[in-house]
Amino acid sequence: MPYLTVANDIKALIAKFAQSRILWIDTEIADYKSNPRLSLIQVLADPRDLTGDATFLLDVLDQPELVTDFISLIMVNPNIEKVMHNASYDIRFLGNDEAKNVTCSLNLSRKIPYYILPLPNRKLKTLIEKVCNINYVDKTEQGSDWGKRPLTEKQVEYAKMDVVYLARVHRHLLEIFHKSYPEPASENLTALGDKYQTIEARWKPLDSELAEVKERIKTGMLAKKLKDSAYFELSSSIAMKVDFMTLTNLTQAERIELHFPVTLTKEIQRQLGQLIEHPSLEVEEVQSWRLLFNAQQRRKSTNQIAPRPVSDDLIVLGERYKEILPEWKFLDSEVDHLKERVKKAMMAQNKGNTPHFKLSSSCLMKVDFASLARLVQSVGIELDFRVTLTQYIQKRLGEAINQIDVQIEYITSWRMRAKTVEDEDEEIPF
């Protein structure tokens, strides 16, 4: 397990790694709560290593030139696959959006249906212990002081083994994923449809009841003006919107380049007319497919008179939610998985109908905001629609946002987080 601290040695190793086809990478961050900065980069090129002897630890603390080398030779190189677990976090320090060919094992695990991989969460520690059948993995050093030198023996041991575990988890996840999604062209659509029909019969009553319970909890909390209960937390959000032409004029006056997709609704297409064919727009057509179950029926009403929201017992409703959630979650993931397999199989086999399903398609037209703004200004027309000011747009506008009339829309929908759910990412949107 080479632990490299000398700049020239690290540069030489980075140049060697630049010839690799695939690398398993992890990072350790110093002062991650106050002033996060890269402390260590762990790299493994040999997934057969089970001891950490083949792991390389690159000490890059306060050596930005080494990080720049790693980014330019490794992270932005599309010919090298970089495997990380929580990749969106690691690449904040390793190239951000410039990073190419990055595989996130966390995202890969989430693509595997819950009923096939029924874990409380998809943390690396959980995957190591449950997928790789390793009894216990100590992650306490993860939160230790990575800004202090020298590193302790426990820190070094932890750092070298993390990428070893990552490589093992990655291999197992790939095996599970490929088994979960057989070759679409060879799928038996009749057998899949029969299985779906059986599973759906068990899932639908639970799904209907869960939806009712969640709605009653939401309306009950709103009626009682509660944002927090024994089982749930309730929060609202606001959206800021601005007229398209106002935003267009502002970006031109301030010379701000905004790049984000604008969906061309039928109304916007009508306003554009023949200009939609203008080559500067570079319209992107995004096709989506929708799968319909031929025997699909509307949920039957229970014909029960629901209690008034203010009189609903939120504790009882929460207990019922907690009781039915595990089985629903299991069946719901299987229903979604079967539908995905059917959809891919019907497309691969060029079938629009089966005894159980019907496949239909729709097309969305999208265009870059900056291209659309330049075109309408050059030809002197005005488009009448509003744009939601996302965090990206607000950040790009900076202080210039104060020059425009922003309309604030209070969203009537709410987001409810279930405290009883073990997965830290689990949220229930309404």
XYZ file of C-alpha atoms in Angstrom:
430
model
C 0.000 0.000 0.000
C 2.108 2.943 -1.206
C 1.329 6.169 0.682
C 2.789 8.987 -1.418
C 3.581 12.422 0.003
C 6.290 13.682 -2.365
C 4.940 15.822 -5.203
C 7.149 14.347 -7.947
C 6.219 10.783 -6.951
C 2.531 11.660 -7.032
C 2.863 13.325 -10.452
C 4.642 10.274 -11.856
C 1.940 7.969 -10.534
C -0.833 10.159 -11.972
C 0.858 9.956 -15.375
C 0.986 6.158 -15.030
C -2.687 5.967 -14.042
C -3.544 8.019 -17.138
C -2.945 4.854 -19.168
C -5.545 2.846 -17.232
C -8.898 1.670 -18.573
C -10.732 1.788 -15.213
C -9.909 3.146 -11.748
C -11.713 2.916 -8.425
C -11.400 6.239 -6.616
C -12.292 7.681 -3.229
C -11.420 10.906 -1.436
C -11.021 12.114 2.128
C -11.904 15.715 2.897
C -10.355 17.912 5.555
C -12.567 20.312 7.547
C -15.600 19.192 5.550
C -18.027 21.102 7.807
C -16.302 24.477 7.804
C -13.693 24.833 5.050
C -13.738 21.618 2.961
C -10.552 20.872 1.047
C -9.117 17.763 -0.518
C -6.831 15.811 1.796
C -6.348 12.403 0.221
C -7.113 10.675 -3.072
C -7.269 6.863 -2.906
C -6.816 5.005 -6.185
C -7.089 1.305 -6.989
C -6.329 -0.104 -10.438
C -6.477 -3.821 -9.578
C -9.939 -4.981 -8.429
C -8.529 -8.389 -7.473
C -6.800 -6.809 -4.470
C -8.527 -7.830 -1.234
C -5.976 -6.495 1.249
C -5.328 -2.911 0.164
C -1.749 -3.634 -0.847
C -2.493 -2.368 -4.366
C -4.182 0.818 -3.150
C -2.319 4.068 -3.722
C -2.877 6.935 -1.274
C -2.062 10.338 -2.752
C -1.542 13.015 -0.107
C -2.675 16.209 -1.831
C -3.503 18.338 1.215
C -2.921 21.996 0.328
C -1.194 20.998 -2.932
C -3.648 22.285 -5.574
C -1.206 21.723 -8.444
C -1.362 17.963 -7.796
C -5.148 18.046 -7.776
C -5.057 19.963 -11.074
C -2.816 17.257 -12.550
C -5.156 14.512 -11.375
C -8.155 16.311 -12.863
C -6.530 17.072 -16.225
C -4.978 13.613 -16.735
C -7.533 11.362 -15.047
C -10.907 12.975 -14.354
C -11.504 14.693 -17.700
C -10.110 11.763 -19.698
C -13.134 10.053 -21.322
C -11.095 6.900 -21.991
C -10.740 6.111 -18.285
C -13.775 4.896 -16.373
C -13.748 6.344 -12.865
C -15.786 4.412 -10.305
C -16.821 6.245 -7.131
C -19.586 5.635 -4.643
C -21.133 9.029 -3.899
C -19.641 10.476 -7.072
C -21.587 13.762 -7.023
C -19.790 14.628 -3.770
C -16.292 13.522 -4.770
C -16.274 15.317 -8.121
C -16.957 18.622 -6.379
C -13.250 18.466 -5.574
C -12.193 16.639 -8.740
C -13.327 18.603 -11.753
C -17.055 19.096 -11.207
C -18.906 19.112 -14.540
C -15.683 18.644 -16.479
C -15.290 15.088 -15.154
C -16.004 12.486 -17.850
C -16.879 8.775 -17.804
C -17.726 8.623 -14.099
C -19.609 5.607 -12.746
C -21.434 6.156 -9.476
C -21.967 2.913 -7.550
C -24.607 4.665 -5.417
C -26.669 5.423 -8.536
C -26.045 1.902 -9.826
C -27.411 0.440 -6.588
C -30.514 2.618 -6.873
C -31.210 1.216 -10.340
C -31.600 -2.223 -8.770
C -35.223 -2.659 -7.623
C -35.851 -2.649 -3.895
C -37.498 -6.077 -3.944
C -34.280 -7.528 -5.416
C -31.972 -5.561 -3.126
C -34.124 -4.816 -0.040
C -31.761 -2.651 2.002
C -32.637 0.155 4.432
C -30.282 2.473 2.535
C -27.618 2.358 -0.184
C -24.682 3.658 1.841
C -21.321 2.091 1.038
C -21.092 0.551 4.517
C -24.491 -1.117 4.100
C -23.626 -2.428 0.639
C -20.271 -3.758 1.843
C -21.862 -5.672 4.689
C -24.986 -6.908 2.910
C -23.918 -7.332 -0.719
C -20.356 -8.486 -0.099
C -21.254 -10.453 3.068
C -18.600 -8.778 5.189
C -19.716 -8.953 8.801
C -18.717 -5.502 9.996
C -17.010 -2.463 8.483
C -15.768 0.251 10.827
C -16.387 3.684 9.280
C -15.608 5.775 12.366
C -12.415 7.169 10.789
C -14.492 8.741 8.038
C -15.283 11.655 10.334
C -11.783 11.974 11.787
C -9.458 14.949 11.291
C -8.096 14.570 7.755
C -6.422 17.969 7.923
C -3.930 16.870 10.554
C -0.542 15.382 9.689
C 0.801 12.809 10.105
C -2.214 10.596 9.514
C -2.799 7.891 12.110
C -2.393 4.194 11.332
C -6.160 3.781 11.658
C -6.777 6.542 9.109
C -4.352 5.000 6.624
C -5.893 1.548 7.089
C -9.388 2.937 6.635
C -8.403 4.921 3.526
C -6.677 2.028 1.766
C -9.549 -0.404 2.363
C -12.338 1.946 1.258
C -11.487 1.597 -2.447
C -10.980 -2.148 -2.043
C -14.522 -2.408 -0.701
C -15.723 -0.045 -3.436
C -14.334 -2.313 -6.168
C -15.985 -5.378 -4.602
C -19.324 -3.607 -4.222
C -19.131 -2.371 -7.808
C -18.521 -5.877 -9.151
C -21.387 -7.399 -7.165
C -23.782 -4.599 -8.130
C -23.017 -5.075 -11.811
C -23.758 -8.794 -11.504
C -27.076 -8.128 -9.749
C -28.028 -5.379 -12.197
C -27.406 -7.498 -15.297
C -29.425 -10.361 -13.822
C -32.238 -7.926 -13.047
C -32.534 -6.783 -16.660
C -32.362 -9.674 -19.163
C -31.811 -8.991 -22.846
C -35.019 -7.146 -23.976
C -35.107 -8.785 -27.394
C -35.420 -12.245 -25.830
C -37.946 -11.388 -23.095
C -41.227 -13.360 -23.039
C -43.820 -10.586 -23.048
C -46.741 -12.886 -22.310
C -45.024 -14.326 -19.243
C -44.060 -10.830 -18.065
C -47.643 -9.653 -18.527
C -49.034 -12.582 -16.552
C -46.572 -11.932 -13.736
C -47.387 -8.234 -13.732
C -51.106 -8.995 -13.490
C -50.498 -11.202 -10.456
C -48.269 -8.695 -8.666
C -50.502 -5.756 -9.496
C -53.502 -7.487 -7.910
C -51.603 -7.525 -4.598
C -50.077 -4.062 -5.032
C -53.126 -2.036 -6.106
C -55.177 -2.273 -2.852
C -52.113 -1.336 -0.803
C -51.242 1.509 -3.153
C -54.775 2.832 -2.944
C -54.841 2.667 0.843
C -51.375 4.193 1.188
C -52.383 7.104 -1.049
C -55.496 7.675 1.064
C -53.568 7.497 4.342
C -50.938 9.959 3.096
C -53.586 12.381 1.849
C -55.447 12.242 5.166
C -52.237 12.803 7.101
C -51.341 15.761 4.894
C -54.766 17.404 5.107
C -54.955 16.643 8.835
C -51.616 18.310 9.515
C -52.591 21.317 7.401
C -55.964 21.616 9.156
C -54.286 21.461 12.570
C -51.506 23.802 11.400
C -48.845 21.233 12.225
C -45.515 21.048 10.444
C -44.269 18.236 12.630
C -45.934 15.150 14.079
C -44.806 11.870 15.601
C -44.305 10.332 12.147
C -44.059 13.143 9.603
C -42.595 16.538 8.816
C -44.419 18.870 6.451
C -42.838 21.687 4.449
C -43.878 24.024 1.636
C -41.876 25.827 -1.011
C -42.137 28.911 -3.182
C -41.305 29.384 -6.832
C -40.076 32.618 -8.394
C -41.082 33.264 -11.982
C -40.330 35.996 -14.485
C -41.615 36.878 -17.931
C -39.458 35.415 -20.714
C -38.963 38.747 -22.481
C -37.995 40.464 -19.214
C -35.330 37.850 -18.607
C -34.212 38.047 -22.243
C -33.780 41.835 -22.102
C -31.951 41.652 -18.778
C -29.461 39.039 -19.939
C -28.747 41.075 -23.076
C -28.280 44.339 -21.163
C -26.027 42.723 -18.551
C -24.307 40.435 -21.088
C -25.147 37.362 -19.039
C -25.137 34.053 -20.897
C -27.800 31.675 -19.569
C -27.900 28.085 -20.780
C -30.848 25.944 -19.717
C -33.468 23.988 -21.674
C -36.786 25.607 -22.539
C -39.609 23.202 -23.390
C -41.461 24.412 -26.454
C -45.093 23.928 -25.527
C -47.740 23.984 -28.232
C -48.505 27.594 -27.315
C -44.850 28.665 -27.659
C -44.621 26.777 -30.948
C -47.712 28.671 -32.142
C -46.134 32.006 -31.178
C -42.877 31.114 -32.966
C -44.585 29.975 -36.135
C -42.106 29.246 -38.936
C -39.236 30.557 -36.804
C -39.175 27.170 -35.101
C -37.358 25.935 -38.214
C -34.620 28.542 -37.835
C -31.224 26.747 -37.796
C -29.909 28.834 -34.880
C -32.439 27.261 -32.517
C -31.079 23.721 -32.797
C -34.319 22.223 -31.481
C -33.848 18.968 -29.584
C -36.635 16.432 -29.886
C -36.913 14.216 -26.814
C -39.064 11.144 -27.313
C -40.676 9.462 -24.333
C -42.660 6.251 -24.117
C -45.683 5.458 -21.993
C -46.793 1.961 -21.084
C -50.478 1.268 -20.452
C -51.821 -1.900 -18.896
C -54.754 -3.007 -21.068
C -56.741 -4.225 -18.071
C -56.071 -0.992 -16.184
C -59.041 0.233 -14.195
C -59.629 3.254 -12.051
C -59.258 2.828 -8.351
C -62.577 1.924 -6.839
C -63.892 4.274 -4.226
C -64.432 2.757 -0.805
C -67.584 4.892 -0.493
C -66.551 5.586 3.067
C -67.095 9.032 4.491
C -63.665 10.307 5.438
C -63.361 11.996 8.840
C -62.934 15.741 8.967
C -59.200 16.578 8.797
C -59.236 18.343 12.173
C -60.627 15.215 13.843
C -58.329 12.672 12.191
C -56.067 10.822 14.636
C -52.608 11.381 13.166
C -51.011 8.798 15.469
C -53.373 6.060 14.278
C -52.852 7.068 10.649
C -49.091 7.105 11.169
C -49.167 3.608 12.678
C -51.193 2.331 9.735
C -48.775 3.940 7.297
C -45.853 2.320 9.086
C -47.641 -1.039 9.007
C -48.417 -1.185 5.280
C -45.327 0.635 3.960
C -42.866 -2.331 3.913
C -45.086 -4.603 1.813
C -46.138 -1.737 -0.460
C -42.512 -0.687 -1.011
C -41.569 -4.250 -1.921
C -44.464 -4.729 -4.376
C -44.223 -1.211 -5.791
C -40.597 -1.753 -6.771
C -41.503 -5.047 -8.462
C -44.381 -3.420 -10.376
C -42.097 -0.641 -11.619
C -39.371 -3.132 -12.522
C -41.741 -5.320 -14.520
C -43.133 -2.316 -16.391
C -39.620 -1.165 -17.253
C -38.709 -4.612 -18.568
C -41.925 -4.799 -20.603
C -41.373 -1.337 -22.079
C -37.783 -2.127 -23.113
C -38.836 -5.515 -24.511
C -41.692 -4.068 -26.560
C -39.388 -1.430 -28.021
C -36.655 -3.976 -28.782
C -39.179 -6.365 -30.341
C -40.950 -3.524 -32.192
C -44.353 -4.260 -30.680
C -46.957 -1.623 -29.932
C -49.454 -4.027 -28.360
C -49.422 -7.265 -26.388
C -52.281 -9.129 -24.676
C -51.499 -7.116 -21.532
C -49.935 -3.824 -22.607
C -50.074 -0.951 -25.057
C -47.082 1.267 -25.817
C -47.488 4.881 -26.918
C -44.946 7.605 -27.539
C -44.815 11.374 -27.289
C -42.222 13.949 -28.241
C -41.022 17.032 -26.394
C -39.229 19.842 -28.194
C -36.537 21.663 -26.253
C -34.252 24.555 -27.085
C -31.489 26.414 -25.261
C -32.666 29.648 -23.609
C -29.753 31.717 -24.927
C -30.420 30.598 -28.519
C -34.132 31.355 -28.238
C -33.484 34.743 -26.623
C -31.043 35.799 -29.351
C -33.428 34.719 -32.107
C -36.513 36.573 -30.832
C -34.476 39.737 -30.297
C -32.893 39.558 -33.742
C -36.258 39.247 -35.523
C -38.131 41.589 -33.195
C -40.917 39.346 -31.883
C -42.080 38.832 -28.313
C -42.962 35.546 -26.680
C -45.498 35.453 -23.889
C -44.655 32.863 -21.219
C -42.953 32.744 -17.852
C -39.706 31.158 -16.747
C -39.101 29.631 -13.331
C -36.013 31.131 -11.725
C -34.100 28.048 -10.665
C -31.132 28.268 -8.317
C -28.823 28.074 -11.349
C -30.494 31.106 -12.963
C -30.535 33.075 -9.709
C -26.836 32.379 -9.192
C -25.936 33.408 -12.755
C -27.989 36.613 -12.515
C -26.464 37.629 -9.188
C -27.328 41.194 -8.171
C -28.927 41.806 -11.577
C -31.999 39.893 -10.387
C -32.961 42.980 -8.361
C -33.580 44.883 -11.609
C -36.561 42.779 -12.689
C -40.092 42.289 -11.449
C -40.088 38.781 -10.015
C -43.430 37.140 -9.401
C -43.485 34.824 -6.428
C -45.879 31.896 -6.626
C -46.729 30.137 -3.410
C -46.945 26.453 -4.221
C -50.092 24.843 -2.869
C -48.468 21.425 -2.876
C -46.503 20.234 0.136
C -43.654 17.819 0.728
C -43.956 15.348 3.565
C -41.004 13.447 4.987
C -41.736 10.225 6.820
C -39.723 9.901 10.016
C -40.402 6.152 10.083
C -38.562 5.462 6.844
C -35.036 4.158 7.337
C -33.608 5.325 4.022
C -32.274 8.825 4.576
C -33.256 9.820 1.039
C -36.876 8.725 1.301
C -39.348 11.542 0.733
C -43.035 11.535 -0.099
C -43.951 14.334 -2.545
C -47.507 15.534 -2.921
